[in-house]
Coordinates of C-alpha atoms in Angstrom, one line a residue:
M1 CA -73.5 78.5 -123.4
V2 CA -76.1 80.5 -121.8
M3 CA -76.1 78.2 -118.7
K4 CA -72.4 78.3 -118.3
C5 CA -72.6 82.4 -118.1
A6 CA -75.7 82.2 -115.8
S7 CA -73.5 80.1 -113.2
V8 CA -70.7 82.4 -113.4
C9 CA -73.1 85.1 -112.7
L10 CA -74.5 83.6 -109.6
V11 CA -71.0 82.9 -108.1
A12 CA -70.0 86.6 -108.2
L13 CA -73.2 87.7 -106.6
A14 CA -72.6 85.6 -103.9
L15 CA -69.2 86.7 -103.4
L16 CA -70.0 90.4 -103.8
G17 CA -73.1 90.0 -100.9
S18 CA -70.2 88.8 -98.6
F19 CA -68.0 91.4 -98.9
C20 CA -71.2 93.7 -98.4
D21 CA -71.9 92.1 -94.9
A22 CA -68.4 92.6 -93.9
Q23 CA -68.2 96.0 -94.7
W24 CA -71.3 97.5 -92.9
D25 CA -71.7 95.1 -90.1
K26 CA -70.8 95.9 -86.6
P27 CA -67.6 94.2 -85.7
S28 CA -68.1 91.4 -82.8
K29 CA -65.7 90.8 -79.9
P30 CA -63.4 88.1 -80.7
T31 CA -63.8 84.9 -78.2
Y32 CA -61.2 83.7 -76.5
P33 CA -61.2 80.4 -74.5
R34 CA -61.7 81.1 -70.7
P35 CA -58.4 80.6 -68.8
V36 CA -58.2 78.0 -66.4
P37 CA -56.7 79.2 -63.0
Q38 CA -53.3 77.9 -62.0
R39 CA -53.4 76.5 -58.5
E40 CA -50.5 77.3 -56.4
P41 CA -47.7 74.3 -55.9
T42 CA -48.6 72.6 -52.1
K43 CA -45.4 72.6 -49.9
Q44 CA -44.5 69.1 -49.1
K45 CA -43.8 68.5 -45.6
P46 CA -40.2 67.1 -45.0
Q47 CA -40.0 63.4 -44.3
E48 CA -39.0 62.4 -41.0
P49 CA -35.7 60.6 -41.0
Q50 CA -35.9 57.0 -40.5
Q51 CA -33.0 57.1 -37.8
S52 CA -33.6 58.9 -34.8
K53 CA -30.8 60.5 -32.4
Q54 CA -29.8 58.4 -29.6
T55 CA -30.2 59.7 -26.0
F56 CA -28.8 58.4 -23.0
E57 CA -30.2 58.4 -19.3
K58 CA -26.8 59.3 -18.0
P59 CA -24.7 61.8 -19.4
L60 CA -21.4 60.5 -21.2
T61 CA -18.1 60.3 -19.2
W62 CA -15.9 59.0 -21.9
V63 CA -13.1 61.7 -23.0
Y64 CA -10.3 61.5 -25.6
P65 CA -7.4 59.8 -23.6
E66 CA -4.3 62.2 -22.8
D67 CA -1.3 61.8 -24.4
P68 CA 1.2 59.4 -22.7
K69 CA 3.7 61.3 -20.1
P70 CA 6.8 60.3 -19.2
E71 CA 7.4 58.4 -16.0
V72 CA 8.9 60.5 -13.2
P73 CA 12.2 58.2 -11.7
P74 CA 11.8 57.9 -8.3
E75 CA 14.3 59.8 -5.9
V76 CA 16.8 57.5 -4.8
T77 CA 19.4 58.5 -2.3
V78 CA 23.0 57.2 -3.2
E79 CA 25.8 57.2 -0.7
L80 CA 29.0 57.5 -2.8
R81 CA 31.5 55.4 -1.3
Y82 CA 35.3 56.4 -2.3
P83 CA 38.0 53.6 -2.6
V84 CA 40.4 53.1 0.4
P85 CA 43.7 51.9 0.4
A86 CA 43.6 48.1 1.0
A87 CA 46.5 46.6 3.1
T88 CA 46.8 43.3 1.3
V89 CA 50.6 43.4 1.2
A90 CA 52.9 42.1 3.5
V91 CA 56.4 41.6 4.0
E92 CA 58.8 39.8 6.3
C93 CA 62.6 41.1 6.2
R94 CA 64.9 38.5 6.9
E95 CA 68.8 38.3 7.2
R96 CA 69.3 37.4 3.6
D97 CA 66.1 37.6 1.7
A98 CA 62.8 39.2 2.0
V99 CA 59.3 37.0 1.8
V100 CA 56.3 39.2 0.5
E101 CA 52.6 37.7 0.6
V102 CA 50.4 39.6 -1.4
K103 CA 46.2 38.7 -1.4
K104 CA 44.7 37.3 -4.7
D105 CA 41.9 40.2 -3.7
M106 CA 44.9 42.9 -3.8
F107 CA 42.5 45.9 -4.4
G108 CA 40.0 44.8 -1.7
I109 CA 36.9 44.6 -4.1
G110 CA 36.3 40.9 -3.9
Q111 CA 38.0 40.1 -7.6
F112 CA 41.4 38.0 -7.8
I113 CA 43.9 39.1 -9.8
N114 CA 45.6 36.8 -12.5
P115 CA 48.9 35.7 -10.7
A116 CA 50.8 36.1 -14.1
D117 CA 50.0 39.9 -14.1
L118 CA 52.2 40.3 -10.4
T119 CA 56.0 40.3 -10.1
L120 CA 58.4 41.6 -7.5
G121 CA 60.7 43.5 -9.6
N122 CA 61.4 40.9 -12.4
C123 CA 60.7 38.0 -10.5
A124 CA 57.4 35.8 -10.5
A125 CA 55.9 34.4 -7.5
V126 CA 57.5 31.4 -6.1
G127 CA 54.2 29.6 -4.3
E128 CA 50.8 30.5 -3.9
D129 CA 48.5 29.4 -0.7
N130 CA 45.0 28.1 -1.9
N131 CA 43.6 28.2 1.1
A132 CA 44.4 31.8 2.2
Q133 CA 44.4 32.9 -1.7
V134 CA 47.7 34.4 -1.1
L135 CA 50.7 34.7 -3.6
I136 CA 54.0 34.3 -2.2
F137 CA 57.3 35.9 -3.4
Q138 CA 61.1 35.2 -2.0
A139 CA 63.8 37.2 -3.1
E140 CA 67.4 37.5 -2.0
L141 CA 68.2 41.1 -0.8
H142 CA 70.3 42.0 -4.1
Q143 CA 67.9 40.2 -6.4
C144 CA 64.8 40.9 -8.5
G145 CA 65.8 44.7 -9.4
S146 CA 66.2 45.6 -5.7
T147 CA 68.0 49.0 -4.8
L148 CA 69.9 49.7 -1.7
T149 CA 70.1 53.3 -0.2
T150 CA 72.2 54.0 2.8
T151 CA 71.4 56.4 5.6
D152 CA 73.3 57.4 8.8
K153 CA 71.7 54.7 10.6
S154 CA 69.8 52.4 8.1
L155 CA 70.5 50.3 5.2
I156 CA 67.3 50.0 3.0
Y157 CA 66.6 47.5 0.6
T158 CA 63.6 48.7 -1.9
F159 CA 61.8 46.3 -4.2
L160 CA 58.9 47.2 -6.3
L161 CA 55.7 44.8 -6.6
N162 CA 54.6 45.6 -10.1
Y163 CA 51.0 44.7 -11.4
N164 CA 50.1 45.0 -14.7
P165 CA 46.8 43.4 -15.9
Q166 CA 46.2 42.0 -19.2
P167 CA 42.8 41.7 -20.9
V168 CA 41.3 38.3 -20.3
G169 CA 40.1 36.5 -23.6
A170 CA 39.2 38.3 -26.7
A171 CA 37.6 41.3 -24.8
P172 CA 39.9 44.2 -25.0
V173 CA 38.8 45.5 -21.4
V174 CA 40.3 45.3 -17.8
R175 CA 38.6 45.8 -14.4
T176 CA 41.6 46.9 -12.5
S177 CA 44.1 49.3 -13.1
S178 CA 48.0 49.3 -12.9
A179 CA 49.6 49.5 -9.7
V180 CA 53.3 49.6 -8.2
V181 CA 53.8 48.9 -4.4
I182 CA 57.1 50.1 -2.9
V183 CA 58.2 47.1 -0.6
E184 CA 61.2 48.2 1.9
C185 CA 63.2 46.4 4.2
F186 CA 65.3 48.3 6.9
Y187 CA 68.5 47.0 8.8
Q188 CA 70.4 48.8 11.3
R189 CA 73.8 49.8 10.5
L190 CA 75.2 49.8 14.1
H191 CA 75.1 46.5 16.1
N192 CA 76.3 45.6 19.4
V193 CA 79.2 43.4 18.9
S194 CA 79.9 42.3 22.4
S195 CA 80.4 38.5 23.0
L196 CA 77.4 38.3 25.4
P197 CA 74.0 37.0 23.8
L198 CA 72.0 39.4 22.3
D199 CA 68.1 39.2 22.0
P200 CA 67.3 41.1 18.9
L201 CA 65.4 44.2 20.4
W202 CA 64.3 45.8 16.9
I203 CA 61.9 44.8 13.8
P204 CA 62.4 46.3 10.6
F205 CA 60.0 49.2 10.1
S206 CA 58.4 48.2 7.1
A207 CA 57.3 44.7 8.8
V208 CA 56.0 46.9 11.8
K209 CA 53.9 48.9 9.7
V210 CA 52.4 46.4 7.3
S211 CA 51.7 44.3 10.6
E212 CA 49.9 47.6 12.1
E213 CA 47.7 47.6 8.9
F214 CA 46.8 43.7 8.8
L215 CA 43.7 44.3 11.0
Y216 CA 41.9 46.8 12.7
F217 CA 38.4 46.7 14.8
T218 CA 35.4 49.1 13.7
L219 CA 32.0 49.9 15.6
K220 CA 29.3 51.1 12.7
L221 CA 25.7 52.0 13.7
M222 CA 23.4 50.0 11.0
T223 CA 20.1 50.3 9.4
G224 CA 17.0 48.0 10.5
D225 CA 17.8 45.2 8.0
W226 CA 21.6 45.2 8.7
Q227 CA 22.3 46.2 5.1
Y228 CA 23.9 49.6 5.3
E229 CA 25.6 52.1 7.6
R230 CA 23.1 54.1 9.5
P231 CA 23.5 57.6 8.4
I232 CA 21.8 59.3 11.3
Y233 CA 22.6 58.9 14.9
Q234 CA 19.5 60.4 16.3
Y235 CA 17.2 57.5 18.4
F236 CA 14.6 58.3 20.7
L237 CA 14.0 56.0 24.0
G238 CA 12.5 52.7 23.3
D239 CA 14.1 52.5 19.7
I240 CA 16.6 49.6 18.7
I241 CA 20.1 50.5 17.8
N242 CA 22.0 48.2 15.7
I243 CA 25.5 47.8 16.3
E244 CA 28.0 45.9 14.3
A245 CA 31.5 45.1 15.2
T246 CA 34.1 44.0 13.0
V247 CA 37.7 43.3 12.7
K248 CA 39.2 43.7 9.2
Q249 CA 41.7 41.2 8.6
F250 CA 44.5 41.4 6.3
Y251 CA 46.1 38.2 7.2
H252 CA 45.7 34.8 5.7
V253 CA 44.6 33.0 9.2
P254 CA 40.7 33.9 9.5
L255 CA 39.9 35.6 12.6
R256 CA 36.7 35.8 15.1
V257 CA 36.0 39.0 16.8
Y258 CA 34.4 39.3 20.2
L259 CA 33.3 42.2 22.4
D260 CA 34.5 41.7 25.6
S261 CA 33.1 44.4 27.3
C262 CA 31.3 47.7 26.6
V263 CA 30.3 50.7 28.5
A264 CA 28.3 53.7 28.1
T265 CA 29.1 57.2 29.1
L266 CA 28.0 60.7 28.6
S267 CA 31.7 61.8 27.3
P268 CA 34.5 60.1 25.5
D269 CA 36.0 59.3 28.7
R270 CA 35.2 55.6 29.2
S271 CA 35.9 55.9 32.9
S272 CA 33.8 59.1 33.5
N273 CA 30.6 59.0 35.5
P274 CA 27.9 58.3 34.9
N275 CA 28.6 55.1 33.1
Y276 CA 27.0 51.7 32.4
A277 CA 28.5 48.3 31.6
F278 CA 25.9 46.9 29.3
I279 CA 28.7 44.2 28.3
D280 CA 30.5 42.5 30.9
N281 CA 32.6 39.5 32.1
H282 CA 34.3 38.7 28.8
G283 CA 31.3 39.1 26.3
C284 CA 28.0 38.7 28.7
L285 CA 25.4 41.3 27.4
V286 CA 23.9 41.8 31.0
D287 CA 21.4 44.6 29.9
A288 CA 18.6 42.4 29.3
R289 CA 19.2 40.4 32.8
L290 CA 19.6 43.6 34.6
T291 CA 16.5 45.7 33.2
G292 CA 14.4 43.4 31.4
S293 CA 15.2 45.0 27.8
D294 CA 15.5 43.5 24.2
S295 CA 19.2 43.9 24.2
K296 CA 20.7 40.7 22.4
F297 CA 23.5 39.3 20.4
M298 CA 22.5 38.7 16.8
A299 CA 23.2 34.9 15.4
R300 CA 26.6 35.2 13.7
T301 CA 26.8 35.6 9.9
A302 CA 30.6 35.5 9.6
E303 CA 33.4 35.1 12.2
N304 CA 35.1 38.4 11.7
V305 CA 31.6 40.2 12.3
L306 CA 29.2 40.5 15.5
R307 CA 26.2 42.4 15.6
F308 CA 24.1 43.0 18.8
Q309 CA 20.7 45.5 19.7
L310 CA 21.0 47.7 22.4
E311 CA 17.6 49.3 23.4
A312 CA 18.0 52.7 23.7
F313 CA 18.1 54.7 27.2
R314 CA 19.4 57.8 29.0
F315 CA 21.2 58.2 32.3
K316 CA 18.7 59.2 35.1
G317 CA 19.1 62.9 36.1
A318 CA 21.3 63.6 33.2
E319 CA 20.5 66.8 31.3
S320 CA 22.4 65.7 28.3
G321 CA 21.0 62.9 26.1
L322 CA 24.0 61.9 24.6
L323 CA 25.8 58.8 24.7
Y324 CA 29.1 57.4 23.9
I325 CA 30.0 53.8 23.8
T326 CA 33.5 52.5 24.1
C327 CA 33.7 48.7 23.7
H328 CA 37.1 46.6 24.3
L329 CA 37.3 44.2 21.1
K330 CA 39.2 40.9 20.9
A331 CA 40.2 38.8 18.0
T332 CA 41.4 35.4 18.0
S333 CA 42.0 32.9 14.9
A334 CA 38.5 31.0 14.1
A335 CA 40.1 27.8 14.9
Y336 CA 40.1 28.3 18.4
A337 CA 37.0 27.2 20.5
I338 CA 34.5 29.2 22.0
D339 CA 35.2 29.5 25.7
S340 CA 34.5 31.4 28.8
E341 CA 36.8 34.3 27.9
H342 CA 35.8 34.5 24.3
R343 CA 32.0 34.5 24.0
A344 CA 29.2 36.3 22.8
C345 CA 26.1 35.8 25.0
S346 CA 23.0 37.1 25.3
Y347 CA 19.9 36.5 28.3
I348 CA 16.7 35.3 26.1
G349 CA 15.2 33.4 29.3
G350 CA 18.5 32.1 29.8
W351 CA 21.9 32.6 28.6
K352 CA 22.5 31.9 24.7
E353 CA 25.7 32.2 22.9
A354 CA 25.6 33.8 19.3
S355 CA 27.6 30.8 17.7
G356 CA 25.1 28.2 19.4
A357 CA 27.8 27.3 22.0
D358 CA 25.8 28.0 24.9
G359 CA 28.1 25.9 27.5
A360 CA 30.4 28.7 27.4
C361 CA 27.8 31.3 29.0
G362 CA 27.8 29.1 32.1
S363 CA 29.9 31.9 34.3
C364 CA 27.5 35.1 32.8
E365 CA 25.1 34.8 35.9
S366 CA 27.7 34.6 38.4
G367 CA 29.4 37.4 37.0
L368 CA 26.7 40.1 37.2
P369 CA 27.9 43.3 38.6
V370 CA 27.2 44.0 42.1
N371 CA 26.0 47.7 41.4
S372 CA 23.5 47.3 38.4
G373 CA 23.8 49.9 35.6
S374 CA 20.0 50.3 35.6
S375 CA 19.9 53.3 37.8
G376 CA 22.4 55.1 35.2
T377 CA 24.9 56.2 38.0
G378 CA 26.4 52.8 39.0
S379 CA 30.0 51.9 37.4
G380 CA 29.3 48.2 37.3
S381 CA 32.1 45.8 37.0
W382 CA 33.6 47.1 33.8
T383 CA 37.4 46.3 33.6
G384 CA 38.4 46.7 29.9
G385 CA 41.0 48.7 28.1
G386 CA 44.2 47.5 30.3
T387 CA 46.3 46.1 27.1
G388 CA 44.0 47.9 24.2
L389 CA 45.0 50.4 22.2
A390 CA 42.7 53.8 22.5
N391 CA 42.9 54.5 18.6
P392 CA 40.7 52.2 16.3
G393 CA 42.6 50.2 13.5
R394 CA 45.4 49.4 16.1
K395 CA 46.0 46.1 18.0
S396 CA 48.3 44.6 20.3
R397 CA 49.2 41.0 20.2
A398 CA 49.2 39.0 23.7
V399 CA 50.9 35.9 23.3
S400 CA 50.9 33.7 26.6
Q401 CA 54.0 31.4 27.3
T402 CA 51.6 28.8 28.4
Q403 CA 49.0 28.6 25.5
E404 CA 49.3 28.8 22.0
M405 CA 46.6 31.1 21.6
V406 CA 47.4 34.5 19.6
E407 CA 45.0 37.4 20.2
W408 CA 44.7 40.8 19.2
E409 CA 43.0 43.5 21.3
G410 CA 41.5 47.4 20.9
D411 CA 39.4 49.9 22.1
V412 CA 36.9 51.7 19.8
T413 CA 34.6 54.6 20.8
L414 CA 31.0 55.2 19.1
G415 CA 29.3 58.2 19.2
P416 CA 28.2 60.9 20.2
I417 CA 24.6 59.1 19.9
P418 CA 21.7 61.6 20.8
I419 CA 19.0 59.7 22.5
G420 CA 15.8 61.9 22.5
E421 CA 12.5 61.5 24.9
K422 CA 9.3 60.2 23.3
V423 CA 6.5 63.0 23.7
V424 CA 3.0 61.5 25.1
A425 CA 0.4 63.0 23.4

């Protein structure tokens, strides 16, 4: 028991001593662990990219393409050609009836009509000429719906030629328009009833008028390729003038046209001075023979067309550079042979005929004019125009009693044609 009390006392004394030391001793500074200085974060260098910018030795020339632009249409000069009346109807007025012939190309456009669409009054065609492409109607004067008109001097029988086109096949279109052509026959009311034999001295008016429209002659300046009529008449010395002569035939017999003679003048009067007959002696183009020019006839492409080239010239000493060309033209049936009075001869190292009949040119050399027109003042030996008509489009028939040849003649004037001088630099 005593031991247990002694142990307790010793423990109490130890605790009391510890308390006293804590009460009376100076306090000491607390110790802390020394802080470790923090390092600033190092900046990382940017990584170089693995791909490098491509460089070029030459600057780029490529650009974005432009937007497409509409094509500009080219300027084309078109000559508007207006339709002209086509003289394709002819009538023969007889004592008891009338015979009407109509070309199948009734409108002159190169398109044949259907014969069933054409009637004379209420009468159909009685015949057809396939070679000439002509429809033939024949009717007595009081038939086919004709009407009679009486005047003081004439009896006039009038027929109506009716054209009513119908669609061909299933297409509901037509390429020609309806037409009505008035056909008239004139007969005199007064006649000489003498018992003496009489020769008829009159021709029905309608027959005369239609026959005048059967054919007419033309002269035209053409372009260099002979495709179109030349719209400008101006030329210069040394230029080649392309001239085309034609006979417009409204008749079932094919015709061949000839230039019998041509003369150049300073005025429309073919007999004025100075003048130069460059085509003479029934179709001999003597200009190349006299002056050494390149003038010549072209090879024929059609019987009713004749073309020639004339090298431009001026009259010596004349102030005016204007030229008028007057030609005397002839037309005969194409069935007649080419002869010494119906030819188209050029001098090309010798005399050559446009259709190849060179033998017809034999008299051209002997018929050269004594006074050549190369000086610009001589009249040559031009003798055309005696029986021809001064107005183009009109004709005269010369029927020989010894020959069966029938020919038409006419004079046509072309001009004025300005011929300028070329300036030498």
